[in-house]
Short mmCIF file of C-alpha atoms and ligand atoms in Angstrom, two decimals:
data_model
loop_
_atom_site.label_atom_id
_atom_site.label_comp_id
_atom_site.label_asym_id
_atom_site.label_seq_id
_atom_site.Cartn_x
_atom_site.Cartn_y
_atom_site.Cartn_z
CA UNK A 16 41.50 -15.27 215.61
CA UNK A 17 42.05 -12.23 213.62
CA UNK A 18 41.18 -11.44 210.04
CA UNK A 19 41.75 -8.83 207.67
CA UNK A 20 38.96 -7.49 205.23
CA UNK A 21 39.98 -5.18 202.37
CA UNK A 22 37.45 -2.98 200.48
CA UNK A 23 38.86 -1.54 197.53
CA UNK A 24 37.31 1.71 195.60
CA UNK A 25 34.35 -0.11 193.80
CA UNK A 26 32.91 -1.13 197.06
CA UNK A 27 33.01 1.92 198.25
CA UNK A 28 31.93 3.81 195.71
CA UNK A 29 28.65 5.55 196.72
CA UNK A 30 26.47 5.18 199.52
CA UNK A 31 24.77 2.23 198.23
CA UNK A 32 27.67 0.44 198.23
CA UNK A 33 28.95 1.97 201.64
CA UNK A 34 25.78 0.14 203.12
CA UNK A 35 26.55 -2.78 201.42
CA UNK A 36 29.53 -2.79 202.93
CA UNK A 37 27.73 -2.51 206.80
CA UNK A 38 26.01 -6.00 205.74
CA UNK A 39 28.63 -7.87 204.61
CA UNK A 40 30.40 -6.57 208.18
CA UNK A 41 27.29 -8.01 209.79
CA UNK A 42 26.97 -10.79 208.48
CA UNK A 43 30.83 -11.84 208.35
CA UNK A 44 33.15 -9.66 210.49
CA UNK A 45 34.06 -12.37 213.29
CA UNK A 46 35.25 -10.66 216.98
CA UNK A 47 38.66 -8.80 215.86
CA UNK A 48 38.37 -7.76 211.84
CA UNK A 49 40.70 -5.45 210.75
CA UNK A 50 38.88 -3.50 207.61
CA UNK A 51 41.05 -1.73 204.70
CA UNK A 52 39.74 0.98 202.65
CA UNK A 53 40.95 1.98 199.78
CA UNK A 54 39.29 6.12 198.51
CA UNK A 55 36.23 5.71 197.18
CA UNK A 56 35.40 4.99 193.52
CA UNK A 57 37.82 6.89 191.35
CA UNK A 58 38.81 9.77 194.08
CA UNK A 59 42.46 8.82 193.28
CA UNK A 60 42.42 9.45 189.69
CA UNK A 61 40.90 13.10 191.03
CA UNK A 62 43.27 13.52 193.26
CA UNK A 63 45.67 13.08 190.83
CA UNK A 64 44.09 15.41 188.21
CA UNK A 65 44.37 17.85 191.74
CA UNK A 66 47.60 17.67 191.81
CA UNK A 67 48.90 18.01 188.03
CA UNK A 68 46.64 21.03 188.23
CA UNK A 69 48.74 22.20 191.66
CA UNK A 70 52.27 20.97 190.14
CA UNK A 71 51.85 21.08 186.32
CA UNK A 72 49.64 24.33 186.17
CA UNK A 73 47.64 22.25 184.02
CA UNK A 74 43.80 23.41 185.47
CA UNK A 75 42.55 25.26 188.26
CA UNK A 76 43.11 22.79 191.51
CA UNK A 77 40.05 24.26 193.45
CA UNK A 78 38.04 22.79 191.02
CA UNK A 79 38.85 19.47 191.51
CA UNK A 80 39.09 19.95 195.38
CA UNK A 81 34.92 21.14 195.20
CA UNK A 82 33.88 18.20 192.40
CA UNK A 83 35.80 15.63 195.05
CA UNK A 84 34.31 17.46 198.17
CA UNK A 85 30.83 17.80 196.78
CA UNK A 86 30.93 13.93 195.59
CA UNK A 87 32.02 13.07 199.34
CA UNK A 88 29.65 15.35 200.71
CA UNK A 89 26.47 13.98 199.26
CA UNK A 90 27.12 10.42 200.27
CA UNK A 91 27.96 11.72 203.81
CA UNK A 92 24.71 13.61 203.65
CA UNK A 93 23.47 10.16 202.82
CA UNK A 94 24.49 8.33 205.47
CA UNK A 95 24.44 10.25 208.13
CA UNK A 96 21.73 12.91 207.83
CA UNK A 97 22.36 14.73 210.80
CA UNK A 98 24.80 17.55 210.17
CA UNK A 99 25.65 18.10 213.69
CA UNK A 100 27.78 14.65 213.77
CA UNK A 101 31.15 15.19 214.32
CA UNK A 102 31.96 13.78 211.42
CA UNK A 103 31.28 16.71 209.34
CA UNK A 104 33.99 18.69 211.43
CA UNK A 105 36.56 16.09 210.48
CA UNK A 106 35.07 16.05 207.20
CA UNK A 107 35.65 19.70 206.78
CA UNK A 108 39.19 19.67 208.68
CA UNK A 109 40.75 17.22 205.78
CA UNK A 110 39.66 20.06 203.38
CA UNK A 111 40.86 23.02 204.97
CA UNK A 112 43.95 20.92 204.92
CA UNK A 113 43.79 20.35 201.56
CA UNK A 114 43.08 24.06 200.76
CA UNK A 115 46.05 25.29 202.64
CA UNK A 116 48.36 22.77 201.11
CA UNK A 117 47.00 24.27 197.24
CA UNK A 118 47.19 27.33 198.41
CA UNK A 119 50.74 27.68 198.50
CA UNK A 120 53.35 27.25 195.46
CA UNK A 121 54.69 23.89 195.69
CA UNK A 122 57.82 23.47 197.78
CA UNK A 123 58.47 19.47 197.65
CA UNK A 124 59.04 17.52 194.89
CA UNK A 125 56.13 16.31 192.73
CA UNK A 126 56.09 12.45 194.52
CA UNK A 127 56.31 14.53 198.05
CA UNK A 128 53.79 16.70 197.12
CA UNK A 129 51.68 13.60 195.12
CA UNK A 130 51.29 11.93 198.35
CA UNK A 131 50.25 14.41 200.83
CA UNK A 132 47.65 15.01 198.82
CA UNK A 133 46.59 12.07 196.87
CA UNK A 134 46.20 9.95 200.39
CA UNK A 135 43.52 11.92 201.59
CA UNK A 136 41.18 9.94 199.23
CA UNK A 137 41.93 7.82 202.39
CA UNK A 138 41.31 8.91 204.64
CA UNK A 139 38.47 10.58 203.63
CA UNK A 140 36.70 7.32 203.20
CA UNK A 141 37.75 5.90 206.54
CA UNK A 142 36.40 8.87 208.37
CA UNK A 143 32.96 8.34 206.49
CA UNK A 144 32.66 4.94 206.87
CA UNK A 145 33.56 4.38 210.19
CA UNK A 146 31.46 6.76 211.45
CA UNK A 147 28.48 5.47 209.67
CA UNK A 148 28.77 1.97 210.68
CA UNK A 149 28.96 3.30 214.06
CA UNK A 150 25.40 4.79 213.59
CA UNK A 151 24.77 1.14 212.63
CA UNK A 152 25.64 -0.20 216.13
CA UNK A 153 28.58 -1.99 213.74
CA UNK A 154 31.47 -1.03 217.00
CA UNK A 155 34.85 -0.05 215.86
CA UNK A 156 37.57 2.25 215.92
CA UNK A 157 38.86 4.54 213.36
CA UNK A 158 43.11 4.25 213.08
CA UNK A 159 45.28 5.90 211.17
CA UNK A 160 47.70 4.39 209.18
CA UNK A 161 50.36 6.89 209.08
CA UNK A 162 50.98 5.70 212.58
CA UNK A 163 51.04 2.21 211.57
CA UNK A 164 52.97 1.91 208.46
CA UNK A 165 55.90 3.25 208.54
CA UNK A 166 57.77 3.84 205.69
CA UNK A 167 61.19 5.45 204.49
CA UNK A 168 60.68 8.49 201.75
CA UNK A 169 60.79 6.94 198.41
CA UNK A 170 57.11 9.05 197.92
CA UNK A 171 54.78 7.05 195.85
CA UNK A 172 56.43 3.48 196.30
CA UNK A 173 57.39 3.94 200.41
CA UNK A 174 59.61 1.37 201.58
CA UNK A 175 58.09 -0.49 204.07
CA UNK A 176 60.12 -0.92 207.22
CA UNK A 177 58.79 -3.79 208.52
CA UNK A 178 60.41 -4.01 211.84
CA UNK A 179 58.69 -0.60 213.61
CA UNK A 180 55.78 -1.70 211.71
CA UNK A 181 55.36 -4.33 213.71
CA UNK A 182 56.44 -2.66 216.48
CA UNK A 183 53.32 0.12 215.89
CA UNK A 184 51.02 -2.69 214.96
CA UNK A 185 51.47 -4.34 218.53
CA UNK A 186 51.48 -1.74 220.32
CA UNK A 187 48.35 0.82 218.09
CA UNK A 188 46.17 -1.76 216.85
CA UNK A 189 46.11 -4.96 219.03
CA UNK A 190 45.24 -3.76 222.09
CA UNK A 191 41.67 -1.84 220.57
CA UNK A 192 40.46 -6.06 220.39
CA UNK A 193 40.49 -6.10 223.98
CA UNK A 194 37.51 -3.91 223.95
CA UNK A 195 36.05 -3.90 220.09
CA UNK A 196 35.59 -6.25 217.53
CA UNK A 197 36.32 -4.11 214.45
CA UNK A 198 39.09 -1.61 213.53
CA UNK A 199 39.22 0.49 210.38
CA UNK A 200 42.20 2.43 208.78
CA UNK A 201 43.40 3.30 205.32
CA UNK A 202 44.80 1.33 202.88
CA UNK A 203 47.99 2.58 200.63
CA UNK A 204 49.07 5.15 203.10
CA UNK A 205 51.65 5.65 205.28
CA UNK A 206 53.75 7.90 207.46
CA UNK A 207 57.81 8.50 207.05
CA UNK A 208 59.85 8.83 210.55
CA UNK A 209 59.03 12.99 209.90
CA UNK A 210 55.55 12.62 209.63
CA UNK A 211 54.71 13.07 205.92
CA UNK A 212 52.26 11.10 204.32
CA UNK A 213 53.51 8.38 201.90
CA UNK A 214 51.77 6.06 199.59
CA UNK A 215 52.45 2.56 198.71
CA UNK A 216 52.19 2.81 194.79
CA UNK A 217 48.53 2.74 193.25
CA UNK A 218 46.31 0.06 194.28
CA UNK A 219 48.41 -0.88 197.44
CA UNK A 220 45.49 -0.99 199.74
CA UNK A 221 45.98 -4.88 198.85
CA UNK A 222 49.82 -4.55 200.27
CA UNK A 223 48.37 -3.05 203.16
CA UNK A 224 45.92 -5.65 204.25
CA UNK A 225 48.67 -8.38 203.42
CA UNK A 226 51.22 -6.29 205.84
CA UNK A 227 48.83 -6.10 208.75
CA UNK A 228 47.93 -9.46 208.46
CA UNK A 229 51.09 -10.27 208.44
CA UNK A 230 52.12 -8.43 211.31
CA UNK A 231 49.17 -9.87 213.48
CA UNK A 232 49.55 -13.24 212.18
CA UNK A 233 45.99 -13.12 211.29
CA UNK A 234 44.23 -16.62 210.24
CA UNK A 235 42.96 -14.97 206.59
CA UNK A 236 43.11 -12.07 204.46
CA UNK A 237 39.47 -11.27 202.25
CA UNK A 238 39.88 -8.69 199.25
CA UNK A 239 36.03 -7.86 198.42
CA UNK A 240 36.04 -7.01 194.86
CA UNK A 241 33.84 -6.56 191.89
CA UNK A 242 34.61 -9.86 190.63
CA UNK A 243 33.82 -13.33 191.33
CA UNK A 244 37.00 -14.24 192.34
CA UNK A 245 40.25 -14.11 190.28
CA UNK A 246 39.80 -14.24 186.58
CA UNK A 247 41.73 -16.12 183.81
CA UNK A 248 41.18 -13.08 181.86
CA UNK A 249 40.00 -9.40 182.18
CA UNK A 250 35.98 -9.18 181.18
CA UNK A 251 36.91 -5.96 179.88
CA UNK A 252 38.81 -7.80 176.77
CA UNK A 253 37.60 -11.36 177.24
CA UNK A 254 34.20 -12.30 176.74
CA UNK A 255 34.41 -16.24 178.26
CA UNK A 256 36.06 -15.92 181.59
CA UNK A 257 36.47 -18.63 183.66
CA UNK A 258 37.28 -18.16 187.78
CA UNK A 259 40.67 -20.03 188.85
CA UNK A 260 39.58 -21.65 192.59
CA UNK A 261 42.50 -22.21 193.85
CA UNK A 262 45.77 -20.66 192.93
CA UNK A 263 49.23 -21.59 194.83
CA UNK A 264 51.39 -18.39 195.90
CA UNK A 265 53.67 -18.62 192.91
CA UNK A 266 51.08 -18.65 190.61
CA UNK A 267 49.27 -15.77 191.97
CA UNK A 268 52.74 -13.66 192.10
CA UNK A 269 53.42 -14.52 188.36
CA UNK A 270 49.89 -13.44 187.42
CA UNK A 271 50.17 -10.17 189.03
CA UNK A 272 53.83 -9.88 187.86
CA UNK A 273 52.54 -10.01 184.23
CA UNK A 274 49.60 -7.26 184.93
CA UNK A 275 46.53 -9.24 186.71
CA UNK A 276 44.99 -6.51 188.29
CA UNK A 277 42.49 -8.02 190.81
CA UNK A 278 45.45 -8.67 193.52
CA UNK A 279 48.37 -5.99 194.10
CA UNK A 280 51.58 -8.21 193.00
CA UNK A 281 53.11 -7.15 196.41
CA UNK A 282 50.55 -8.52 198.29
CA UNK A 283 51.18 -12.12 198.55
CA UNK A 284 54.60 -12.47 199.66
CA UNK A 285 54.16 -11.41 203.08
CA UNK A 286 51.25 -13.71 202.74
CA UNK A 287 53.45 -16.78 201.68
CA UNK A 288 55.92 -16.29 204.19
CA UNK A 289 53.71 -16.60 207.18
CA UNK A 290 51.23 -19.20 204.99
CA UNK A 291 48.12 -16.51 205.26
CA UNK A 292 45.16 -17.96 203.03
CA UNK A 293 44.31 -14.98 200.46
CA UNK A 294 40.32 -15.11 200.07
CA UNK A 295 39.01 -12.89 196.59
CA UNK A 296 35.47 -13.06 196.86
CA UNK A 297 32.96 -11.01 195.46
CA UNK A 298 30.83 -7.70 197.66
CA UNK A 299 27.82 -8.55 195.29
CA UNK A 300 27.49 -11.78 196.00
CA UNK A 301 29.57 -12.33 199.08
CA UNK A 302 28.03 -16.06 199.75
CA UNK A 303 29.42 -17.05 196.28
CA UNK A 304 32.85 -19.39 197.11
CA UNK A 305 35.50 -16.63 195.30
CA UNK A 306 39.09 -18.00 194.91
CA UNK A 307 41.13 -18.54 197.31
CA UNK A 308 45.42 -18.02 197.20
CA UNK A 309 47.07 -20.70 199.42
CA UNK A 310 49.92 -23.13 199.84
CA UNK A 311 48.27 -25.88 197.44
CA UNK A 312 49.50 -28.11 194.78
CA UNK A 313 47.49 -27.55 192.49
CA UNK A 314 49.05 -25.07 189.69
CA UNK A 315 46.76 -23.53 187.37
CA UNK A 316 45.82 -25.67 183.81
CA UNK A 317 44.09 -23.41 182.41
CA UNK A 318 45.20 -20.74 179.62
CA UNK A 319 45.39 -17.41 181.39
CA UNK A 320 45.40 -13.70 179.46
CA UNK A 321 46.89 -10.96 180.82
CA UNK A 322 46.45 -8.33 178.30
CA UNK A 323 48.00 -4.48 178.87
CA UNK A 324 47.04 -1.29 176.13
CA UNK A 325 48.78 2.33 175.57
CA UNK A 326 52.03 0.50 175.83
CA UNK A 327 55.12 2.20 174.05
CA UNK A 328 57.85 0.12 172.62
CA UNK A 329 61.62 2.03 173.01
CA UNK A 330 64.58 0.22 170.86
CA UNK A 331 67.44 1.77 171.98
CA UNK A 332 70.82 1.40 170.01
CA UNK A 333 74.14 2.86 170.80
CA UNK A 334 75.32 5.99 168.78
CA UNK A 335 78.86 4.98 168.83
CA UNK A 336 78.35 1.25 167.40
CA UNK A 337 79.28 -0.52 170.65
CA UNK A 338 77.32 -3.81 171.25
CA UNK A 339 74.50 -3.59 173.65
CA UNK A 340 76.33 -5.71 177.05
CA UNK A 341 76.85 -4.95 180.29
CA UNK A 342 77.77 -1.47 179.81
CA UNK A 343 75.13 -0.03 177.82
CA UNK A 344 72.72 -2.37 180.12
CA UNK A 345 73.62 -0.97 182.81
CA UNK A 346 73.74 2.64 181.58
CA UNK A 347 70.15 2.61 180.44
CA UNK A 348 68.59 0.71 183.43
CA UNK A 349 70.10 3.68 185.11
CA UNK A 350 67.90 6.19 183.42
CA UNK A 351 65.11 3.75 183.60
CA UNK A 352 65.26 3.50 187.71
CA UNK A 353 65.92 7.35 187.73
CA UNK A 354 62.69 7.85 185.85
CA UNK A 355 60.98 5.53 187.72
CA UNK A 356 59.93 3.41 184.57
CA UNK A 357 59.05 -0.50 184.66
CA UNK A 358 59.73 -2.67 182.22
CA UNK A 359 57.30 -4.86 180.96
CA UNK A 360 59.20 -7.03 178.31
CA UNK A 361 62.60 -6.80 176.85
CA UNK A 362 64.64 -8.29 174.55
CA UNK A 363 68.36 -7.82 172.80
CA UNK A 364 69.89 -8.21 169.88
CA UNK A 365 73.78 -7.11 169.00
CA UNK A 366 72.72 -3.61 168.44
CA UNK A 367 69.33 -2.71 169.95
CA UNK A 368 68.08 -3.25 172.85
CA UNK A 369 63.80 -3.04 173.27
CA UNK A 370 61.76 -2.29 176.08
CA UNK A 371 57.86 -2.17 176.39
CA UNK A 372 56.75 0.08 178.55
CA UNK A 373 53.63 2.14 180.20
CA UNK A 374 53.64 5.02 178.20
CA UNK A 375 53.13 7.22 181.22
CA UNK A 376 52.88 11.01 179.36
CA UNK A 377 55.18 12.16 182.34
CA UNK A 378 57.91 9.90 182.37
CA UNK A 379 58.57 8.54 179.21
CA UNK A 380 59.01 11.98 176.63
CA UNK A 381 61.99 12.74 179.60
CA UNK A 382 63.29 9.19 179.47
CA UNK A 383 63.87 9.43 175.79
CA UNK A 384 65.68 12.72 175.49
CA UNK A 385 67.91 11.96 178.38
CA UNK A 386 68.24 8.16 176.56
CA UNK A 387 68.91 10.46 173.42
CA UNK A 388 72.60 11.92 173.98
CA UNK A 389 74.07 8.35 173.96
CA UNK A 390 71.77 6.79 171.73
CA UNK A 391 69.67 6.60 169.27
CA UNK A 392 66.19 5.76 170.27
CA UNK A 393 63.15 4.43 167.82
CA UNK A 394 59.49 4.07 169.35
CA UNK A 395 56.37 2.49 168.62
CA UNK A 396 53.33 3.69 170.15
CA UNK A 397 50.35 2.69 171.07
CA UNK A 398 51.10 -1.06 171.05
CA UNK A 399 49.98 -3.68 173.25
CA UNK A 400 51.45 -6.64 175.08
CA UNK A 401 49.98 -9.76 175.41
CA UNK A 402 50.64 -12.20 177.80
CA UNK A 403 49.48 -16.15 177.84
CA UNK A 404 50.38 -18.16 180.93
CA UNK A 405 49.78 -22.15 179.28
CA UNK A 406 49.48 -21.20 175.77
CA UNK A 407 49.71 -23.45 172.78
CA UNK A 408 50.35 -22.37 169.08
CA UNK A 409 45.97 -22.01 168.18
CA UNK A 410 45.91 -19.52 170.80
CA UNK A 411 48.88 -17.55 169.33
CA UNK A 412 47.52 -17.36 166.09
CA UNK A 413 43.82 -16.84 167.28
CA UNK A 414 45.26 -13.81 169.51
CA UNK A 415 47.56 -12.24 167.08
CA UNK A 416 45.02 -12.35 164.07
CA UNK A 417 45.19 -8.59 162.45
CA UNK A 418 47.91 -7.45 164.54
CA UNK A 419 51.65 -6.64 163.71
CA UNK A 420 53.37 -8.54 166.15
CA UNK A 421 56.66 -6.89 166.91
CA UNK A 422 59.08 -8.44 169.16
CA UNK A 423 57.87 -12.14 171.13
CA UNK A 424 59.47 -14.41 173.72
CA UNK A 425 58.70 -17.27 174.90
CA UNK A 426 59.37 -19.70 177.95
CA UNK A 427 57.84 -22.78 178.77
CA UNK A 428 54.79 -21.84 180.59
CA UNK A 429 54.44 -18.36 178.78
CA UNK A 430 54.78 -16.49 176.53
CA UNK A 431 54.69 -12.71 175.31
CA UNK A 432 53.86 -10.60 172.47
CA UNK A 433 54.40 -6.78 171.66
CA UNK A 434 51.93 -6.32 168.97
CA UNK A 435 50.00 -3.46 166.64
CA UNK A 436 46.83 -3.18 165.42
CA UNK A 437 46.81 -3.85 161.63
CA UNK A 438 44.70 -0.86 160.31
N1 LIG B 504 43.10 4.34 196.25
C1 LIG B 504 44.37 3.87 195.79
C2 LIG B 504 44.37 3.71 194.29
O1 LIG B 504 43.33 3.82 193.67
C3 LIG B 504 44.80 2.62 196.47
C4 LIG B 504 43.95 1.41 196.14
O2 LIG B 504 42.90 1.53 195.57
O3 LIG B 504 44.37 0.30 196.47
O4 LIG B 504 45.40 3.49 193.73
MG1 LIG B 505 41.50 2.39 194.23
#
């Protein structure tokens, strides 16, 4: 029976929690465990800063490359005291890697160039961690996923294909059970038929521990997370939470969909299709029950909140008085897909057209102006969009007390609000 454990950034995110980790292996890795790691703590959002500084200009990039290797560094030191390990040569090769790669002007686009560097966070982490549980007499073998996942170029969202996936699964991964119980490798990365690194979109070590389980039609997927289990609201904004215990597939991909965080939304369909139970338990308390996604009839009752900040709300209207239809529609989801922008809520009326969107300081100043030669474009920033899955009209009001609500839709089971604060 094979299983797939995923550790995201928060369980990873010292050495502390690295060890905490080892137990939780101990204690409930079975004989073939496939373990995900995501980079630990908030390396990604580094990485990131690394490479606006490369691209943008905007701050030195060695910096960030000595506050991420230092940070590594000392929980290495941690764990494994002795410098001699080879570890610390692998260590130091995914830095002189890095430095070379800095070094240099940029030649790729920003995505290409975002995700050779970005999913070293990675890799980094794998490299640390499986080499200290080895020291723990926890056996396994280090993979990497770039020869696993293979995706086409779209860098930062890599298209999985799914068929020499499987292929490399079968033939990379499988056969290391024969002789050890555990295998490590990197979530959200993977490798294009050219060899460059891609990544999966942020937070896809989930999407990776779905596709692997998928692909070894493992009994169970575990996420290990910081939570209890999946939340009816974020604890960040709510204060009285309440853990769903069992959630069918469809209500777990609508959560996500709407901006639940704790599960990647592209995580559960290769789950549903091959009927893989999705465990979210939590790495503190990893005896405590957690929720569990499955093929259940129960649908959720209670009131979910799904609640998303330093939103920006575009209403678009044609210059030359046409109506918005298929046309315009079609014209502006155009510039939305070549800008790589999601939409969050919209809504139409004869002459405008809204959107509510991230408002990613990157993408959305160059979406405008290219949105501005055909029309004319008002915004409203920050706002906020609220989501209620089961709502009724108290919660409404309770939820939009001392806020401007802009634009709202709703459908049976949910409904939406763009809103601002009233100052
Ligand atoms: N480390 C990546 C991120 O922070 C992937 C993940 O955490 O799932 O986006
Ligand atoms: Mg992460």
């Amino acid at each position: 029976m094979i299983q797939v454990f995923k550790f995201g950034g928060a369980s990873v995110k010292d050495a502390e929690a690295v060890k905490n980790v080892a137990s939780i292996l101990k204690n409930y890795a079975t004989s073939s465990t496939i373990v995900v790691v995501s980079a630990m703590g908030k390396t990604t959002n580094q990485l990131e800063q690394l490479v606006n500084a490369f691209f943008y200009k905007e701050g030195n990039p060695t910096e960030h490359l000595e506050t991420i290797k230092q940070a590594h560094l000392s929980i290495l030191n941690t764990l494994i005291p002795d410098t001699k390990h080879q570890v610390y040569i692998d260590f130091e090769n995914i830095f002189v890697e890095l430095l070379w790669a800095i070094e240099e002007e940029p030649s790729f686009s920003y995505n290409q160039e975002y995700d050779q560097i970005v999913g070293l966070g990675e890799l980094l982490a794998t490299k640390i961690i499986s080499a200290y549980l080895n020291t723990q007499a926890i056996a396994n073998t280090w993979l990497d996923a770039r020869g696993l996942i293979q995706t086409d170029n779209t860098y930062r969202e890599g298209k999985v294909d799914y068929e020499l996936s499987q292929a490399l699964v079968s033939s990379q991964l499988l056969p290391h059970f024969k002789t050890i119980p555990i295998v490590i490798t990197q979530g959200f990365i993977g490798g294009t038929s050219e060899n460059y690194m891609t990544t999966l979109g942020r937070e896809g070590s989930d999407y990776t521990a779905a596709l692997l389980a998928y692909f070894t039609n493992a009994a169970k997927v575990t996420i290990w997370k910081d939570v209890p289990g999946v939340l009816n609201a974020d604890p960040k904004y709510f204060k009285n939470t309440r853990k769903i215990d069992e959630l069918t597939y469809q209500d777990a991909i609508e959560l996500t969909y709407y901006g639940v965080s704790v599960i990647h939304p592209k995580t559960i369909k290769p789950l549903q299709n091959k009927n893989i139970p999705l465990y979210v338990k939590s790495f503190l308390n990893p005896s405590d029950e957690g929720s569990v996604v499955k093929d259940t009839e129960k649908r959720i009752s209670i009131t979910s909140y799904i609640f998303k900040v330093n939103q920006i709300l575009l209403s678009i209207q044609p210059k030359d008085f046409s109506f918005i239809a298929e046309e315009n529609l079609s014209a502006i989801f155009k510039h939305l897909s070549h800008f790589d922008v999601q939409v969050n809520m919209m809504q139409n009326s004869a002459i405008s057209f809204s959107i509510c969107v991230d408002n990613d300081v990157h993408k959305i100043p160059h979406l405008i102006q290219t949105l501005q030669y055909d029309y004319k474009v008002l915004y409203n920033e920050p706002v906020e969009l609220m989501t209620i899955r089961n709502y009724d009209q108290d919660i409404i009001t309770k939820l939009s007390e001392n806020k401007l609500v802009l634009i709202e839709q709703r459908s049976r089971y949910t409904h939406q609000m763009v809103m601002k604060a009233l100052d």
